[in-house]
PDB file of C-alpha atoms in Angstrom:
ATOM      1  CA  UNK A   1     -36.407  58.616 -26.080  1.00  0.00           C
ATOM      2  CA  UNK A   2     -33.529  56.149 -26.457  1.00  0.00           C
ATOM      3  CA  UNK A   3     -33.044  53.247 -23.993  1.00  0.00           C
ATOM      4  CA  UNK A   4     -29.532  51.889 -23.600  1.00  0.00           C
ATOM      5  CA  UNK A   5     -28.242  48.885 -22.076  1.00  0.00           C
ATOM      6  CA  UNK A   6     -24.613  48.114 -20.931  1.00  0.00           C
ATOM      7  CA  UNK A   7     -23.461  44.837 -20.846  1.00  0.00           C
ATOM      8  CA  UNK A   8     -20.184  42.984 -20.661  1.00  0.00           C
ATOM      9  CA  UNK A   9     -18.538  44.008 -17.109  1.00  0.00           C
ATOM     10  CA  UNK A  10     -17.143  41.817 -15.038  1.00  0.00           C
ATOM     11  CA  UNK A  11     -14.124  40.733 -12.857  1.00  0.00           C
ATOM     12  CA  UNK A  12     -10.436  40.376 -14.569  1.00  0.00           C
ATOM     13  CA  UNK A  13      -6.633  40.396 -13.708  1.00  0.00           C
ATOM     14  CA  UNK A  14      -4.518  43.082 -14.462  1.00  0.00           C
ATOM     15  CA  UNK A  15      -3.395  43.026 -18.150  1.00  0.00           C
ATOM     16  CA  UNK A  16      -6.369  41.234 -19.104  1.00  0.00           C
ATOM     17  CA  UNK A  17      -9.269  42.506 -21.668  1.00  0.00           C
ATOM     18  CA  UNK A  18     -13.009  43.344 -21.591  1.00  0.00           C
ATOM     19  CA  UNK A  19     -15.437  44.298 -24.591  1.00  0.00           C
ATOM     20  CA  UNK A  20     -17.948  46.555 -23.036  1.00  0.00           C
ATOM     21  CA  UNK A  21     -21.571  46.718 -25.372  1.00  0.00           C
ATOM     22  CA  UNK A  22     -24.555  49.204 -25.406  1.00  0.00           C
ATOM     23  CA  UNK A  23     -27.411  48.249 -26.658  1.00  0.00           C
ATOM     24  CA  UNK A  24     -29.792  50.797 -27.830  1.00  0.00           C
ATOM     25  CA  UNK A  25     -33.190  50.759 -28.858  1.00  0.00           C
ATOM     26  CA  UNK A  26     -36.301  53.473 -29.184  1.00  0.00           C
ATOM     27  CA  UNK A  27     -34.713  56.165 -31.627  1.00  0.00           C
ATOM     28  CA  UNK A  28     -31.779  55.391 -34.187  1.00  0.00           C
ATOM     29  CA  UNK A  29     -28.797  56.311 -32.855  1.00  0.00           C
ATOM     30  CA  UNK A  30     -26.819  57.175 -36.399  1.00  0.00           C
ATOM     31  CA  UNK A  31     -26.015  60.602 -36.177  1.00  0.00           C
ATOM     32  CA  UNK A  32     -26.560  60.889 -32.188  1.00  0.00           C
ATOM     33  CA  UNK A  33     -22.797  60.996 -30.126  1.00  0.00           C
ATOM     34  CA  UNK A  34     -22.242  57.848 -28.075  1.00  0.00           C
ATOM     35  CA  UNK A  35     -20.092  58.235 -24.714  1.00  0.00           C
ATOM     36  CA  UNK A  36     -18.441  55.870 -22.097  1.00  0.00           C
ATOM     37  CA  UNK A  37     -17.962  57.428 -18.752  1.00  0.00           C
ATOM     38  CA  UNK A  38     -16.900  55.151 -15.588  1.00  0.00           C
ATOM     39  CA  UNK A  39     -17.576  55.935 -11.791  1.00  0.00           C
ATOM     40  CA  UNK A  40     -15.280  54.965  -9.284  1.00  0.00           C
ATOM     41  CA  UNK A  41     -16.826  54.853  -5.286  1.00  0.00           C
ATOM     42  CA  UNK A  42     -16.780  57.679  -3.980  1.00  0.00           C
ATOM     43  CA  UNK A  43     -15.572  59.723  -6.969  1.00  0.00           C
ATOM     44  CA  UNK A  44     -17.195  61.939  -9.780  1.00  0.00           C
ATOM     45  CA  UNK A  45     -18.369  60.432 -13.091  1.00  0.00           C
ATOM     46  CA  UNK A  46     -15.425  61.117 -15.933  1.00  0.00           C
ATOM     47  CA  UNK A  47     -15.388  60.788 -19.472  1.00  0.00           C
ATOM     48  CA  UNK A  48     -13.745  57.608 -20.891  1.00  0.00           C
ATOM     49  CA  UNK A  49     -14.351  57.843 -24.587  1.00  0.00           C
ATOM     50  CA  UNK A  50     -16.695  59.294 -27.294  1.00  0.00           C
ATOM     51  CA  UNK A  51     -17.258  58.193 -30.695  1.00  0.00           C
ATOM     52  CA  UNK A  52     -19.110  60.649 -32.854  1.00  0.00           C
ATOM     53  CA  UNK A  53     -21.757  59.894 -35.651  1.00  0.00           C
ATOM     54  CA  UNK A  54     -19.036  59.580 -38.536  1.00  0.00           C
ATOM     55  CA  UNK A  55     -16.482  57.534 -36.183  1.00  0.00           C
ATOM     56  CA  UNK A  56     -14.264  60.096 -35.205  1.00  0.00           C
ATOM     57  CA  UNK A  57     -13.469  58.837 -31.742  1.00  0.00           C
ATOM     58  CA  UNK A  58     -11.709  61.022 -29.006  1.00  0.00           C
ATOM     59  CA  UNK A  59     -10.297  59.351 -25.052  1.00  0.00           C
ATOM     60  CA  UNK A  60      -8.904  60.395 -21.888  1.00  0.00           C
ATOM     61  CA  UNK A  61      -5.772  60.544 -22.043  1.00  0.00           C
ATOM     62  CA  UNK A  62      -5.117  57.194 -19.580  1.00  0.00           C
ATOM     63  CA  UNK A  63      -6.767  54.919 -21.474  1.00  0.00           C
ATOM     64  CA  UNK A  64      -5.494  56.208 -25.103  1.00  0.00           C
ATOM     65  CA  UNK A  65      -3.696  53.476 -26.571  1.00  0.00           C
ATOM     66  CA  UNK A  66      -5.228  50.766 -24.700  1.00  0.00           C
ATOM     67  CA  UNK A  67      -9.580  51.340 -25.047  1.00  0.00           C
ATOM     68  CA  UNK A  68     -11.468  51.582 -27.982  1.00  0.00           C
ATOM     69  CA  UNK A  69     -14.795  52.548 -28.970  1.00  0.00           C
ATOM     70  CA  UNK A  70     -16.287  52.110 -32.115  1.00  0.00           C
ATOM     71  CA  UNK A  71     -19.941  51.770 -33.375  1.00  0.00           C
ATOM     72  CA  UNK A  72     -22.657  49.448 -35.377  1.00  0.00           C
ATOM     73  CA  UNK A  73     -25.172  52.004 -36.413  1.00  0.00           C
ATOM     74  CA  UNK A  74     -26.933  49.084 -38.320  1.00  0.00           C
ATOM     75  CA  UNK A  75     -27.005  47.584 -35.002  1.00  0.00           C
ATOM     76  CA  UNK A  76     -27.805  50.130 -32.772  1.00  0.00           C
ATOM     77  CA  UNK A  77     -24.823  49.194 -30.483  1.00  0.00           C
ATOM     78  CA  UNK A  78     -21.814  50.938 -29.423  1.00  0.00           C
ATOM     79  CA  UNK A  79     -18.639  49.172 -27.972  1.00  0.00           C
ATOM     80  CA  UNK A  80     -15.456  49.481 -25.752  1.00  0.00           C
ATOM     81  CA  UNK A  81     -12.941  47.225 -26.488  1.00  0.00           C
ATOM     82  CA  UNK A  82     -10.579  47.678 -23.228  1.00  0.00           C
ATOM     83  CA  UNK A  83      -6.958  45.727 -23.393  1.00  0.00           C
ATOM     84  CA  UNK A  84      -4.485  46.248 -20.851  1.00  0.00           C
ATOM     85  CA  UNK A  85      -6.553  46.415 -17.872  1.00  0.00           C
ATOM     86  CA  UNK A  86      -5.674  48.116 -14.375  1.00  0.00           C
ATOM     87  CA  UNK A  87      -6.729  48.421 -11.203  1.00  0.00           C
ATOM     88  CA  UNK A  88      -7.116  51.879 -11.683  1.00  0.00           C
ATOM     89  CA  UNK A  89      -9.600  51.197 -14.327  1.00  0.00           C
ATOM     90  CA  UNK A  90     -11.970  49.459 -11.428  1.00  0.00           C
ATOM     91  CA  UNK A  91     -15.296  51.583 -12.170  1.00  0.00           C
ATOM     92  CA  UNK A  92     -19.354  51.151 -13.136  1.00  0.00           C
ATOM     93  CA  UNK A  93     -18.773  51.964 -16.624  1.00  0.00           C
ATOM     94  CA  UNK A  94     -21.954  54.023 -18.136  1.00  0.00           C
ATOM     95  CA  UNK A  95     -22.742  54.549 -21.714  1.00  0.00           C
ATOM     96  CA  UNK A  96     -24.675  57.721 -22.748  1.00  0.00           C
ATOM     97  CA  UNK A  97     -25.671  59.301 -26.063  1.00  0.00           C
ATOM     98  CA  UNK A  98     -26.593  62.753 -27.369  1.00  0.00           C
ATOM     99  CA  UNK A  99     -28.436  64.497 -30.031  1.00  0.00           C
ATOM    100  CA  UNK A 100     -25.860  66.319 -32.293  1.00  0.00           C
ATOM    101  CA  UNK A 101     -22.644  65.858 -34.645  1.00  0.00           C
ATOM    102  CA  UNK A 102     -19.509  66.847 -32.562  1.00  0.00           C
ATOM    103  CA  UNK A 103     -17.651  64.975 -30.372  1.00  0.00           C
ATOM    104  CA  UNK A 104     -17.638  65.740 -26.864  1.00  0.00           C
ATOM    105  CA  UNK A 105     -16.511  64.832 -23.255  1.00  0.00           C
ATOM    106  CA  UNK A 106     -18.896  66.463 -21.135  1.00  0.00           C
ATOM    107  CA  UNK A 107     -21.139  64.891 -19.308  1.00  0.00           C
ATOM    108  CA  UNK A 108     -23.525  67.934 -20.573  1.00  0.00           C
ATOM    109  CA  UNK A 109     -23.715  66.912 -24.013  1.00  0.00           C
ATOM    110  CA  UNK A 110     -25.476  63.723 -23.195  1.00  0.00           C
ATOM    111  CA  UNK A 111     -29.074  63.441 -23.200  1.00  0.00           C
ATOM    112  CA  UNK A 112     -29.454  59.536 -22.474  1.00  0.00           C
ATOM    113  CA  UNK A 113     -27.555  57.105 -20.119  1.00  0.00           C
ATOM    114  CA  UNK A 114     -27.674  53.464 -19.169  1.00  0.00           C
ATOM    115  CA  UNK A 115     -27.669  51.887 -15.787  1.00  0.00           C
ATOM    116  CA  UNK A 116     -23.885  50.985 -15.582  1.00  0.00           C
ATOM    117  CA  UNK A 117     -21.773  48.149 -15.623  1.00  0.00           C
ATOM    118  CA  UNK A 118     -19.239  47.147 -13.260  1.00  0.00           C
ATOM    119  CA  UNK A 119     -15.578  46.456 -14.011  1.00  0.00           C
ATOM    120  CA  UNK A 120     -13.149  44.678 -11.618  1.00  0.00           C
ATOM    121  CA  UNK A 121      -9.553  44.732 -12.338  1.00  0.00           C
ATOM    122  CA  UNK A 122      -7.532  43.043  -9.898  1.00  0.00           C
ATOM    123  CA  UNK A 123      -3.590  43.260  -9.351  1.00  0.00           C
TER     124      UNK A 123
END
């Protein structure tokens, strides 16, 4: 089993920047995939970004340019740096992980999520 926590939502103005963290604990997470998904109200979960366990990193293409995930194996922690904020970003922002090597973007291919955290981007 792996246990992860999000932490660093909160409430910001367009343009501005969050660092989103997930902290993991029970099982190393070194060669697992690590996902961020986000879930607006009233809409379906959808993938944000995935790092896999040699830091090849893949993202939707709306936040490319802007978010980035990276990873601290010796930390068990996994990251989303998110610049550029917008209101379309406004989600609970969920970080998952999966057994296996390859990248992916499907919600399938995650065995583990957290409980969320919210972001508010206001215009």
């Amino acid at each position: 089993q792996v246990q992860l926590v999000e932490s660093g939502g909160g409430s910001v103005q367009a343009g501005g920047s969050l660092r989103l963290s997930c902290a993991t604990s029970g099982r190393t997470i070194s060669n697992y995939r690590m996902g961020w998904f986000r879930q607006a109200p009233g809409k379906a979960r959808t993938f944000v970004a995935a790092i896999n366990w040699s830091g090849i990193s893949t993202y939707t293409d709306s936040v490319k340019g802007r978010f980035t995930i990276y990873r601290e194996n010796d930390k068990n922690t996994v990251y989303l740096r998110m610049n550029s904020l917008k209101p379309e970003d406004t989600a609970v922002y969920y970080c998952s992980a999966g057994q296996g090597y390859e990248i992916s973007f499907s919600t399938e291919a995650y065995d583990y999520w957290g409980q969320g955290t919210q972001v508010t981007v206001s215009s």
